[in-house]
Short mmCIF file of C-alpha atoms in Angstrom, two decimals:
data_model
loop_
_atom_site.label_atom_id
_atom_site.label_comp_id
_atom_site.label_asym_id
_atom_site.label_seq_id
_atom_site.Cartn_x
_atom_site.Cartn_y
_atom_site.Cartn_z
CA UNK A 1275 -14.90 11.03 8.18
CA UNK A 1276 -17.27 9.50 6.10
CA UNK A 1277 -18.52 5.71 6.32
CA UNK A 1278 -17.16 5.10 3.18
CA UNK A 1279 -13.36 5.74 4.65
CA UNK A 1280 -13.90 4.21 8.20
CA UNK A 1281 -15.29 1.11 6.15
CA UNK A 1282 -12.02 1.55 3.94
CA UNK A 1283 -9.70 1.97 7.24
CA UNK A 1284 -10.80 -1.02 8.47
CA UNK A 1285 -10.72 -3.33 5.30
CA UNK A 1286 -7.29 -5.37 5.02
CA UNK A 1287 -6.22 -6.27 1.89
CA UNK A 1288 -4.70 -9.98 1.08
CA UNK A 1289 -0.48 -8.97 0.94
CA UNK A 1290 -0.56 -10.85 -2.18
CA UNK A 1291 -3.09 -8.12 -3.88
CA UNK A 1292 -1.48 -5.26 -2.55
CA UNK A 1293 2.29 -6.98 -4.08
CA UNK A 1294 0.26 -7.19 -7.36
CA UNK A 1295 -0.81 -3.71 -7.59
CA UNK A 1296 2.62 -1.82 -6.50
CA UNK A 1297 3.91 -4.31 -9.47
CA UNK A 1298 0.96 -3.05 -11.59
CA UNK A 1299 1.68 0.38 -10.83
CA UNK A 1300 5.62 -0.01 -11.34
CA UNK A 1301 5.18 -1.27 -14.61
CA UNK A 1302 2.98 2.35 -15.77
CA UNK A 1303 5.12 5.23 -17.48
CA UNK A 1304 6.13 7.64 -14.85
CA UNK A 1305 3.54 9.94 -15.64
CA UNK A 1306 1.14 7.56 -15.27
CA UNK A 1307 2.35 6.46 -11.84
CA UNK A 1308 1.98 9.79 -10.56
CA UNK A 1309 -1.42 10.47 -11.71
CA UNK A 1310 -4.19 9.40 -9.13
CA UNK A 1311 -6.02 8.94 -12.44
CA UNK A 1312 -3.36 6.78 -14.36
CA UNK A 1313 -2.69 4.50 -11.43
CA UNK A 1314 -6.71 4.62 -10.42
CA UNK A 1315 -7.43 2.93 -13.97
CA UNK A 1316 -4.61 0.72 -13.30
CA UNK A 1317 -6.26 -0.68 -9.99
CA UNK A 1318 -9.00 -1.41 -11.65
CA UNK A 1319 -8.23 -3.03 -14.16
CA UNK A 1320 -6.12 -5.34 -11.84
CA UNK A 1321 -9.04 -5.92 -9.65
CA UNK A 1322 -11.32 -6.82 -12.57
CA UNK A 1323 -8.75 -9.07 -13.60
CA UNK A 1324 -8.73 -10.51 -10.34
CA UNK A 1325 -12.24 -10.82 -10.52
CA UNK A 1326 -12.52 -8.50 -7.43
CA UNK A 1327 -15.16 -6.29 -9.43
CA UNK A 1328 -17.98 -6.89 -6.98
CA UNK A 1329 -15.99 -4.65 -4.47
CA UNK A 1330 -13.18 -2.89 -6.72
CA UNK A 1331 -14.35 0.46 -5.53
CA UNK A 1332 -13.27 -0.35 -2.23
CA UNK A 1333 -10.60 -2.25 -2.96
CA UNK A 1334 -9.05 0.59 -5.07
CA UNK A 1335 -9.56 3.03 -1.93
CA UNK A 1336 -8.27 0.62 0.64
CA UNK A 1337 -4.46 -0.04 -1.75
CA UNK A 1338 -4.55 3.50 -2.14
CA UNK A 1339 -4.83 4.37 1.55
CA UNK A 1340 -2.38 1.74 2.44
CA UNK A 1341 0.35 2.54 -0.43
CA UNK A 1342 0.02 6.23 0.57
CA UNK A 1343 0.43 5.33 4.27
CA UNK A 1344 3.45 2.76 3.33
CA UNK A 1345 5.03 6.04 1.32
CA UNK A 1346 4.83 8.18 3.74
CA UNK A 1347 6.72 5.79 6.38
CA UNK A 1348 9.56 5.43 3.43
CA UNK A 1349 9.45 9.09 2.85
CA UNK A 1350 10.39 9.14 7.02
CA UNK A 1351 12.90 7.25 6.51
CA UNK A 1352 10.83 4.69 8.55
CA UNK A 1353 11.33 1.52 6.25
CA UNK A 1354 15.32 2.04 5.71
CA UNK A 1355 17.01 -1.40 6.63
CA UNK A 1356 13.72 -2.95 4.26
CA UNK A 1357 14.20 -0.91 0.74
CA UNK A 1358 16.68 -0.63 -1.65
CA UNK A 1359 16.95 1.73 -4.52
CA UNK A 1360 15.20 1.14 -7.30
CA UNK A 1361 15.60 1.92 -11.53
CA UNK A 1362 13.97 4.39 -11.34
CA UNK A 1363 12.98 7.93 -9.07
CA UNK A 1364 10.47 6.79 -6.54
CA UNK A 1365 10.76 3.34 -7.74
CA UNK A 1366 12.28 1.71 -4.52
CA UNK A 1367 12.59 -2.00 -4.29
CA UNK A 1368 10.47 -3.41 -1.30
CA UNK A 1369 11.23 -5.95 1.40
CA UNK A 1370 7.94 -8.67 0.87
CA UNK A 1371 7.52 -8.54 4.83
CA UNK A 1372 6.95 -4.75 4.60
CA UNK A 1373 4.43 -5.53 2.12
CA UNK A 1374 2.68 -8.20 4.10
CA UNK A 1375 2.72 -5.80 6.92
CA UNK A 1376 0.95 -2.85 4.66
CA UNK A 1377 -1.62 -5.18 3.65
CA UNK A 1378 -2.76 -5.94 7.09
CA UNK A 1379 -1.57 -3.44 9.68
CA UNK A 1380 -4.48 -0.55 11.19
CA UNK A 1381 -4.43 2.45 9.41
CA UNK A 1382 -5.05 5.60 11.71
CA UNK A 1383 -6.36 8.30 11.23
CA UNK A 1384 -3.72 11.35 11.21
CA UNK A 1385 -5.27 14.20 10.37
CA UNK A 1386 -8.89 15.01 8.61
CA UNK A 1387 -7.21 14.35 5.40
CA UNK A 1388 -4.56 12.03 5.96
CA UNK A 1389 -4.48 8.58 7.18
CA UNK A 1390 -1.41 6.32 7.95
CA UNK A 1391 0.30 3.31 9.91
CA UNK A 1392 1.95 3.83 13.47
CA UNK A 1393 5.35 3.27 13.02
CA UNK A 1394 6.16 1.61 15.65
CA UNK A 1395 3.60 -1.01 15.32
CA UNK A 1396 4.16 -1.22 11.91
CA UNK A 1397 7.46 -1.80 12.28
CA UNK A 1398 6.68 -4.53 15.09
CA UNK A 1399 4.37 -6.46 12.78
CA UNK A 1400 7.43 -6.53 9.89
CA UNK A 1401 9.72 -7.76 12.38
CA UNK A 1402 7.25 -10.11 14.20
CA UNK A 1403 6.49 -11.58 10.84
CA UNK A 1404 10.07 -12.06 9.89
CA UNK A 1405 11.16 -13.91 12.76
CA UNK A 1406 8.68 -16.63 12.13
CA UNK A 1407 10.56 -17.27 8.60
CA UNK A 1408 14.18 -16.03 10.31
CA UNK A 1409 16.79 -19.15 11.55
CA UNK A 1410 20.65 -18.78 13.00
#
């Protein structure tokens, strides 16, 4: 793994970035939103926006890492009791505590070419984070 990605592995992003660029990315034509291309222009864009250009390379890689790691828990099934359907195919509406928790939480290394968030903990840190907010 190059330094590049361990650097990338180990960068958190703030949870109100990452909310900003799954909205960024919602709002591209489907097409678009599947292209690594279409929604790479899109991040950067944001981050220049955002005046994040000094780092927007790594920026870019980090919200892609985590958004790929936070699809593949949905695609598990992993995030059920915190989405809802969306509009549109693959468009799913996301708790904000799941996003908080995507921002921050380790990513791990799964495979050589695959990297992702351990469930468990992930799912820890969503409820952890809830609690704080949650009342009876």
């Amino acid at each position: 793994m190059s330094n590049f990605v361990e650097r990338a592995m180990r960068t958190p992003v703030s949870p109100d970035l990452l909310a900003a660029a799954m909205e960024a990315i919602a709002e591209l034509p489907q097409d678009q939103r599947r292209s690594f291309e279409g929604r790479a222009f899109r991040l950067f864009r944001l981050l220049e926006e955002r005046d994040e250009g000094d780092d927007a390379a790594l920026f870019a890689f980090v919200i892609q890492l985590r958004l790929e790691a936070l699809a593949r828990l949905h695609d598990d099934r992993g995030l059920r009791a915190w989405t809802l359907p969306g509009d549109a195919e693959g468009a799913d509406y996301i708790h904000a505590d799941v996003v908080a928790a995507a921002a921050v939480e380790p990513l791990l290394e799964i495979d050589e070419h695959t990297v992702g968030f351990d469930a468990e903990s992930f799912r820890a840190r969503v409820l952890a984070d809830a609690a704080v907010r949650g009342h009876a």
